[in-house]
mmCIF file of C-alpha atoms and ligand atoms in Angstrom:
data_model
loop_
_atom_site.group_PDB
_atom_site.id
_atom_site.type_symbol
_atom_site.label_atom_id
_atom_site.label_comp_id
_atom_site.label_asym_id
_atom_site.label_seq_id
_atom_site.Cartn_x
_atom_site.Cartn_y
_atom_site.Cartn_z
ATOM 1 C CA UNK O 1 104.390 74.541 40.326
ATOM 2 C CA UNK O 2 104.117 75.936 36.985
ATOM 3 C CA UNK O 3 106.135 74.472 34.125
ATOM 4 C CA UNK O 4 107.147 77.317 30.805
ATOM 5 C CA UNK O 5 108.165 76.902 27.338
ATOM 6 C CA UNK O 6 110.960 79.983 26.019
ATOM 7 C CA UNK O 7 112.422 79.950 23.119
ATOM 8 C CA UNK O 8 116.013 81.775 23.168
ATOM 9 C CA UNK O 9 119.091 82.458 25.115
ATOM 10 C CA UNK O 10 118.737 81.056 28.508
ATOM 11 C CA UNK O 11 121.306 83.698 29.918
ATOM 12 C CA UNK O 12 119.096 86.638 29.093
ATOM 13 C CA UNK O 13 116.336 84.800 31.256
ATOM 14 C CA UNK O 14 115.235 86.406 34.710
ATOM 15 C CA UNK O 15 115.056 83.472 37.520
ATOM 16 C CA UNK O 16 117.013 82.448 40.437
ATOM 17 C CA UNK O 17 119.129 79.573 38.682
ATOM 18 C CA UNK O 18 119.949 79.042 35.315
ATOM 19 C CA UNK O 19 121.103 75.420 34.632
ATOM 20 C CA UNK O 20 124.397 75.210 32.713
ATOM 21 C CA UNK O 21 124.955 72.207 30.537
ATOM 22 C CA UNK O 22 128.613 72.084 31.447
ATOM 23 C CA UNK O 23 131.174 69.475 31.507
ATOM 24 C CA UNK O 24 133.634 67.456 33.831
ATOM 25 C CA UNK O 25 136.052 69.665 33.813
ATOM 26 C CA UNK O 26 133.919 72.522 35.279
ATOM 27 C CA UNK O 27 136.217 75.129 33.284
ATOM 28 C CA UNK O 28 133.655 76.095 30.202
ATOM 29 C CA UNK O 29 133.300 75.285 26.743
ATOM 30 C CA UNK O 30 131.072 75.325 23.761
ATOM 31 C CA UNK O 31 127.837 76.048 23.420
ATOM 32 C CA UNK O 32 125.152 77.138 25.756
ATOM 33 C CA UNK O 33 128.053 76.605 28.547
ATOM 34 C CA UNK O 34 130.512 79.082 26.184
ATOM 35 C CA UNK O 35 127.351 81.249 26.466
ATOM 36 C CA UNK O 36 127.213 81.299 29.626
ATOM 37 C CA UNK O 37 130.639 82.081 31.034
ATOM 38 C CA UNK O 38 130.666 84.747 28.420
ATOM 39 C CA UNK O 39 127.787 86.793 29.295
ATOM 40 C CA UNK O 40 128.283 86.182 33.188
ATOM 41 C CA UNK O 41 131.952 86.600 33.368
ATOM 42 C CA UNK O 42 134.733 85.750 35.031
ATOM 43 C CA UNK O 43 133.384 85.371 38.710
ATOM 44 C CA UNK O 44 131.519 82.122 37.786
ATOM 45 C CA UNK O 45 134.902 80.954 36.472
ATOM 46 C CA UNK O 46 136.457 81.411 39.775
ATOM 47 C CA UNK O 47 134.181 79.838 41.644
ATOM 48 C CA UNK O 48 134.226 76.526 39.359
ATOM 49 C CA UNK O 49 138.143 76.140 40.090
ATOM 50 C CA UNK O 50 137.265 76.174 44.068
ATOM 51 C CA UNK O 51 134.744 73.223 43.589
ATOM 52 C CA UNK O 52 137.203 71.758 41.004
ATOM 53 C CA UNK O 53 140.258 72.037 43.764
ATOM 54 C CA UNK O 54 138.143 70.624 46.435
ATOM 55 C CA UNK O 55 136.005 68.144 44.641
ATOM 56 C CA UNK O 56 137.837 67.557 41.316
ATOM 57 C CA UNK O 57 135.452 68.947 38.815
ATOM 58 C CA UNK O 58 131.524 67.282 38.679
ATOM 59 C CA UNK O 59 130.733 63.817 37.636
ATOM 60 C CA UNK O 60 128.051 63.177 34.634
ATOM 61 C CA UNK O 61 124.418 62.777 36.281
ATOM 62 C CA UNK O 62 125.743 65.321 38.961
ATOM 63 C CA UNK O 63 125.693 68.713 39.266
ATOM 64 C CA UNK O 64 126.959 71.905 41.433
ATOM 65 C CA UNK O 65 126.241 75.461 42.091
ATOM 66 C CA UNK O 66 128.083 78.773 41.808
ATOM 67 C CA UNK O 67 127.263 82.457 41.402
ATOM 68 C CA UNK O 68 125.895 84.082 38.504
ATOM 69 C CA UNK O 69 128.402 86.325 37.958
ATOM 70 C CA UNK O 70 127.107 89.226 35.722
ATOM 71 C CA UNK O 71 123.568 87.648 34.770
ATOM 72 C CA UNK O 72 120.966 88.688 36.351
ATOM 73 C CA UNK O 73 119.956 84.715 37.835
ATOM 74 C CA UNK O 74 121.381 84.382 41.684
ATOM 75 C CA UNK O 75 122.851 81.429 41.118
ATOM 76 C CA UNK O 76 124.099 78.881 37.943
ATOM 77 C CA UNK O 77 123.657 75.033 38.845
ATOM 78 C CA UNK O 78 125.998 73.384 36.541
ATOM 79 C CA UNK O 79 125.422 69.592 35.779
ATOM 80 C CA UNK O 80 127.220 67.278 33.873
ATOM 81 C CA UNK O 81 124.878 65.231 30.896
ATOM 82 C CA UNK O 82 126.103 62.311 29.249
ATOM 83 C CA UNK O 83 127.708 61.874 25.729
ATOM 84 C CA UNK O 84 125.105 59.841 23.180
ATOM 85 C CA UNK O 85 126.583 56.319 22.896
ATOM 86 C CA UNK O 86 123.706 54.728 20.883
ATOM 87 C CA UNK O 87 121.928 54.243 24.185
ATOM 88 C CA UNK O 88 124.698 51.692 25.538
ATOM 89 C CA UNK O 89 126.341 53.483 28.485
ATOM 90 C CA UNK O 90 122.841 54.108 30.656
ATOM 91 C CA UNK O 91 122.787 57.805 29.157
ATOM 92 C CA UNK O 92 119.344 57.961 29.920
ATOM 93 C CA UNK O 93 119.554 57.080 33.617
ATOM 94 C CA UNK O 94 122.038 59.574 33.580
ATOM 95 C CA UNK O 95 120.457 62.768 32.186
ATOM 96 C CA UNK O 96 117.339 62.103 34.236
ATOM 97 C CA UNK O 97 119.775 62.310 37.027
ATOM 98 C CA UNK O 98 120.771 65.825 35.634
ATOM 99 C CA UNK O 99 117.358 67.093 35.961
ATOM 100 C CA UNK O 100 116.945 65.686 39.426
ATOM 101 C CA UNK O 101 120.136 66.943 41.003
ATOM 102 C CA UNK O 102 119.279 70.544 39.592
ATOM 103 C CA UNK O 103 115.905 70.576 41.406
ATOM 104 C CA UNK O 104 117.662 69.285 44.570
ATOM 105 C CA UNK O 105 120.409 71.571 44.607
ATOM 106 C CA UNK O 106 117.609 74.284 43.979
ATOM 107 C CA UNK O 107 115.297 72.995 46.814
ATOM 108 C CA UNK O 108 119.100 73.145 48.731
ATOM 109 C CA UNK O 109 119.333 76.609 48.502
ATOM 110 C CA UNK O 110 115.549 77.812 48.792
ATOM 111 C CA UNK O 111 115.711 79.017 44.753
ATOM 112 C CA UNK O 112 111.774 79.311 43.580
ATOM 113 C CA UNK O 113 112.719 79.408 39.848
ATOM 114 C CA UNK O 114 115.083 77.599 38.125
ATOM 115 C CA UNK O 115 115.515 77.924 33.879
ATOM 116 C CA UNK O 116 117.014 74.569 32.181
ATOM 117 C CA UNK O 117 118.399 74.663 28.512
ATOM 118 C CA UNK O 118 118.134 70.664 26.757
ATOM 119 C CA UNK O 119 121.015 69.126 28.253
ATOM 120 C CA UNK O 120 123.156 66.788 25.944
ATOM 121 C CA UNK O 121 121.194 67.707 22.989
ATOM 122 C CA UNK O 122 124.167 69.923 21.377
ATOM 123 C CA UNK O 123 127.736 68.612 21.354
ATOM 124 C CA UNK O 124 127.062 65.712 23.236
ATOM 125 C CA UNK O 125 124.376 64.494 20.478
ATOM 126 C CA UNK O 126 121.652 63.109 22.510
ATOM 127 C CA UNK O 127 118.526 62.976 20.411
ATOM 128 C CA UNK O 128 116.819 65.209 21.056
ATOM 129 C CA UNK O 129 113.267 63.835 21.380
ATOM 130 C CA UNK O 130 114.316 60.838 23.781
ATOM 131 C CA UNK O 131 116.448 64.321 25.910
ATOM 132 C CA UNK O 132 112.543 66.238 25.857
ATOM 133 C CA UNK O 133 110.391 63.086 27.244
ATOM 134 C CA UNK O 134 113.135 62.620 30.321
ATOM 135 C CA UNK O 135 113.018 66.281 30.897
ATOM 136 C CA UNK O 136 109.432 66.562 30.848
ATOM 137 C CA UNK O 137 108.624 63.842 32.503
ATOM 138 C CA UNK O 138 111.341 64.013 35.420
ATOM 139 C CA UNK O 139 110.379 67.594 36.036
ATOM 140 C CA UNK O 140 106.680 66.994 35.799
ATOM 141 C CA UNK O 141 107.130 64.349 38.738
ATOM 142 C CA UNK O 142 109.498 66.597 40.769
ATOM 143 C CA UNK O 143 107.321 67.016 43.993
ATOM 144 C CA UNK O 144 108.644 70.800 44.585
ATOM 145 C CA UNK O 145 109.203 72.412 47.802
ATOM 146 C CA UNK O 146 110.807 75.889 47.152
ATOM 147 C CA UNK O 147 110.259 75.511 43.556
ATOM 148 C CA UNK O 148 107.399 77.092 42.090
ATOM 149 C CA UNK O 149 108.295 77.974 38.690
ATOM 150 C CA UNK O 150 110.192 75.510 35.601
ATOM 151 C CA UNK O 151 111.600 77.685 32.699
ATOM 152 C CA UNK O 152 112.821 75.311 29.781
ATOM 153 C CA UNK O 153 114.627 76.988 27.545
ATOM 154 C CA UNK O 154 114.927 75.765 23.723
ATOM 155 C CA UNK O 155 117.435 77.412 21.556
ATOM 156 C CA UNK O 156 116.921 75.766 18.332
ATOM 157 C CA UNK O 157 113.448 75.173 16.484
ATOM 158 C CA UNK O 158 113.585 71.472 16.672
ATOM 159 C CA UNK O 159 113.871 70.863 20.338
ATOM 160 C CA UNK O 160 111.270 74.269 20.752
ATOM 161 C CA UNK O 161 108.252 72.267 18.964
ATOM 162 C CA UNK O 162 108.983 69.207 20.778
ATOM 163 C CA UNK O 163 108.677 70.747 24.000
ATOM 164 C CA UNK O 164 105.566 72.247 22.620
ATOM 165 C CA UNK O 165 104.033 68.995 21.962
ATOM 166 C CA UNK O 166 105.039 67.804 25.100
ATOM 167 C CA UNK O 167 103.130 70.787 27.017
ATOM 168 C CA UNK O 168 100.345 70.393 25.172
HETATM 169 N N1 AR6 M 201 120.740 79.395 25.485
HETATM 170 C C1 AR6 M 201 119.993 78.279 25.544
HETATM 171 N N2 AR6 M 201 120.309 77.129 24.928
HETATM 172 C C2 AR6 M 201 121.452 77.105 24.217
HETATM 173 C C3 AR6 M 201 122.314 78.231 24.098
HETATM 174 C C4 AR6 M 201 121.922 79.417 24.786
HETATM 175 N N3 AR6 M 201 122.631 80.527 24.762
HETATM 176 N N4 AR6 M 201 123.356 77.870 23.321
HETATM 177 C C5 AR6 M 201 123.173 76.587 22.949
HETATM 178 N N5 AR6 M 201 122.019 76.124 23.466
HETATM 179 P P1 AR6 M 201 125.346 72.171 24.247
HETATM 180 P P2 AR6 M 201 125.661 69.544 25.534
HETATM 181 C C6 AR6 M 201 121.385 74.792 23.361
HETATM 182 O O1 AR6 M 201 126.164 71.757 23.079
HETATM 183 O O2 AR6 M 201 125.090 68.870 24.357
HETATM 184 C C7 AR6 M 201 130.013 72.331 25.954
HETATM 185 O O3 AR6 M 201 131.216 72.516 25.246
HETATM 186 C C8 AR6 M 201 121.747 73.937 22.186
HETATM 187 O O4 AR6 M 201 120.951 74.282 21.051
HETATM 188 O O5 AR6 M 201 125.527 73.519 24.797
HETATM 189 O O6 AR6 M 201 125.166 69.156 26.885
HETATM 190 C C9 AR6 M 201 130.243 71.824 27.361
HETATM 191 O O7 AR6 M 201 131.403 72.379 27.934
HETATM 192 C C10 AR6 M 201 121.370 72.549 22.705
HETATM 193 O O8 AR6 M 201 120.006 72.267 22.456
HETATM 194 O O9 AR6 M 201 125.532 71.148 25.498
HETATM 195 C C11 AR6 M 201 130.375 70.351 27.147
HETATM 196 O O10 AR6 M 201 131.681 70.002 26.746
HETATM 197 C C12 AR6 M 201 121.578 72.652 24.209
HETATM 198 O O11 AR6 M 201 121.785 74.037 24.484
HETATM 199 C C13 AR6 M 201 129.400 70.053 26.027
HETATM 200 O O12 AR6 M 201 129.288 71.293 25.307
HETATM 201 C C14 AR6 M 201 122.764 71.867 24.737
HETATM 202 O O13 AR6 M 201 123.839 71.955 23.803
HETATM 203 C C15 AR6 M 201 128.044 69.697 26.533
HETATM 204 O O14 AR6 M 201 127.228 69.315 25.465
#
């Protein structure tokens, strides 16, 4: 399994899923998720409001799959990350179990490459080098099956040398 460092906008990126830093609702928003529904249009859109009928929307720590609409990825696995609360609501429990139910739902549906942006990092104001260590570590630990390429995806300079440093 080999793990890659991009710097950029994760919906211009070539793999079978990119990861979507969504929210409970399922029905977009800011950020790399506004990005997202965007570029892909409204197919992926759709498809959120069937999960949302049958499962009401996706808890934090979980995550769900749709089509890619326009993009050229097969799939978008959308997960949930928690809000920062000073560390007092288990938020980091919680966005290693973002990481994990991405590669699962990957391994699910035999994808071989899946691209993750630094969930919680934006909006939802997780700092951002506690966000990089559970990243890196939960995906370095991931024993893959289908999986054989990581993609993460920094947008902003910051998060891009951590993940450097962490590579390294
Ligand atoms: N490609 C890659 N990364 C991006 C892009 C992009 N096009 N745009 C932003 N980022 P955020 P969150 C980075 O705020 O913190 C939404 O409204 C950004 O620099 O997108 O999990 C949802 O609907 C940051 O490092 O997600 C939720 O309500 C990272 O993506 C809420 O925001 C995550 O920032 C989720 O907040």
């Amino acid at each position: 399994m080999k793990i890659e460092l991009l710097k950029g906008d994760i919906t211009k990126i070539k793999v079978d899923a990119i990861v979507n830093a969504a929210n409970t609702s399922l029905l977009g928003g800011g950020g790399v998720d506004g990005a997202i529904h965007k570029a892909g249009g409204p197919k992926i859109l759709e498809e959120c409001y069937t999960i949302r009928n049958k499962q009401g929307g996706c808890k934090v720590g979980e995550a769900v799959i749709t089509n890619a609409g326009n993009l050229s990825a097969e799939k978008i696995i959308h997960t949930v990350g928690p809000r920062w609360n000073n560390g007092n609501s288990n938020e980091e429990e919680k966005l290693r179990s973002c990481y994990i139910e991405c590669l699962k739902l990957a391994e699910a549906n035999n994808l071989t490459s899946i691209a993750f942006p630094n969930i919680s990092t934006g909006i939802y104001g997780f700092p951002k080098d506690k966000a990089a260590k559970i990243a890196f570590e939960t995906v370095t630990q991931w024993k893959s099956e289908t999986i054989k390429n990581i993609i993460f995806v920094c947008f902003d300079d910051e998060n891009y040398s951590l993940y450097k440093n962490l590579l390294q």
